[in-house]
């Protein structure tokens, strides 16, 4: 295990705000998380990530037949997916994030796991802005290629500008083996804009979350830098950017990617709920199901298990 490797660059633009924000979030432990108002939403999001990671690790293992599996956890945060890498039996993981404090927390979590399970996968921890720095130069072995890059709930930060989105995709593409996979989860820009139109204001939300658009920003939104502020109870208060998915797809093509799957959470949930029912139950991600009052207006959200935290006001 290495000490987190830092890029010497100071993050520019809103990356600095994002970095400061995530660094300031304290690790409050499982007990606190379980008592939080957004526990079911967190658990549901975690279940989605768990199923997605499991799905693609399975595909990779079938393809690679016994070869070591290596992954990059891009924008790893505090290492919330370490257990998923352990359950998925990977051989090596590279965790990278812009927030040094989060990376230190991830590294601590890994050390605790390793103390209990000495045969745990090997790992390295990097501090870097993946939208501005070439992460390969920071890796222990810059020639190493991985089978999977996972970027969960983070890719939207790269849509601050075109060069940043390009750099992020270049980082992924340069690190992946041929035939490797890039998986991720992002807020749905169509839903966000749809709700803004519905409420006819530059903000919407409830006591759990608020999305606020800059007064100066109006439709048609630019493909990059379409900034809104996302406030989530006890967790986030941070600038984020709309990700126009067709633009992401076209950009990704330029870096050698072919889209193999894209799904809304609620559709992915429908596809995977049978397979993942034990995990879903164990994580108590479904306490708020069935659908709740107030969601009917938002049609496609009625089947969204964590809708309660968003809409039941
Ligand atoms: N992937 C983790 C998860 O699913 O729990 C963390 C998600 S958290 C919502 C977003 C993470 O993206 C934060 O840890 C933040 O520091 C990181 N991040 C944002 N912009 C970044 C950038 N330009 N380079 C690297 N990490 C970044």
Tab-separated table of N, CA and C in Angstrom, residues 61 96 207 262 268:
chain	number	residue	atom	x	y	z
A	61	UNK	N	-14.612	-11.463	-15.682
A	61	UNK	CA	-14.016	-12.738	-15.258
A	61	UNK	C	-14.296	-13.838	-16.270
A	96	UNK	N	-8.660	6.731	-6.672
A	96	UNK	CA	-8.209	8.105	-6.918
A	96	UNK	C	-9.330	9.101	-6.657
A	207	UNK	N	-37.137	19.446	2.060
A	207	UNK	CA	-36.257	19.621	3.225
A	207	UNK	C	-35.042	18.696	3.156
A	262	UNK	N	-27.152	1.762	-21.191
A	262	UNK	CA	-27.468	2.966	-20.414
A	262	UNK	C	-28.893	2.799	-19.899
A	268	UNK	N	-33.076	-0.016	-14.258
A	268	UNK	CA	-32.034	-0.953	-13.838
A	268	UNK	C	-32.528	-1.742	-12.612
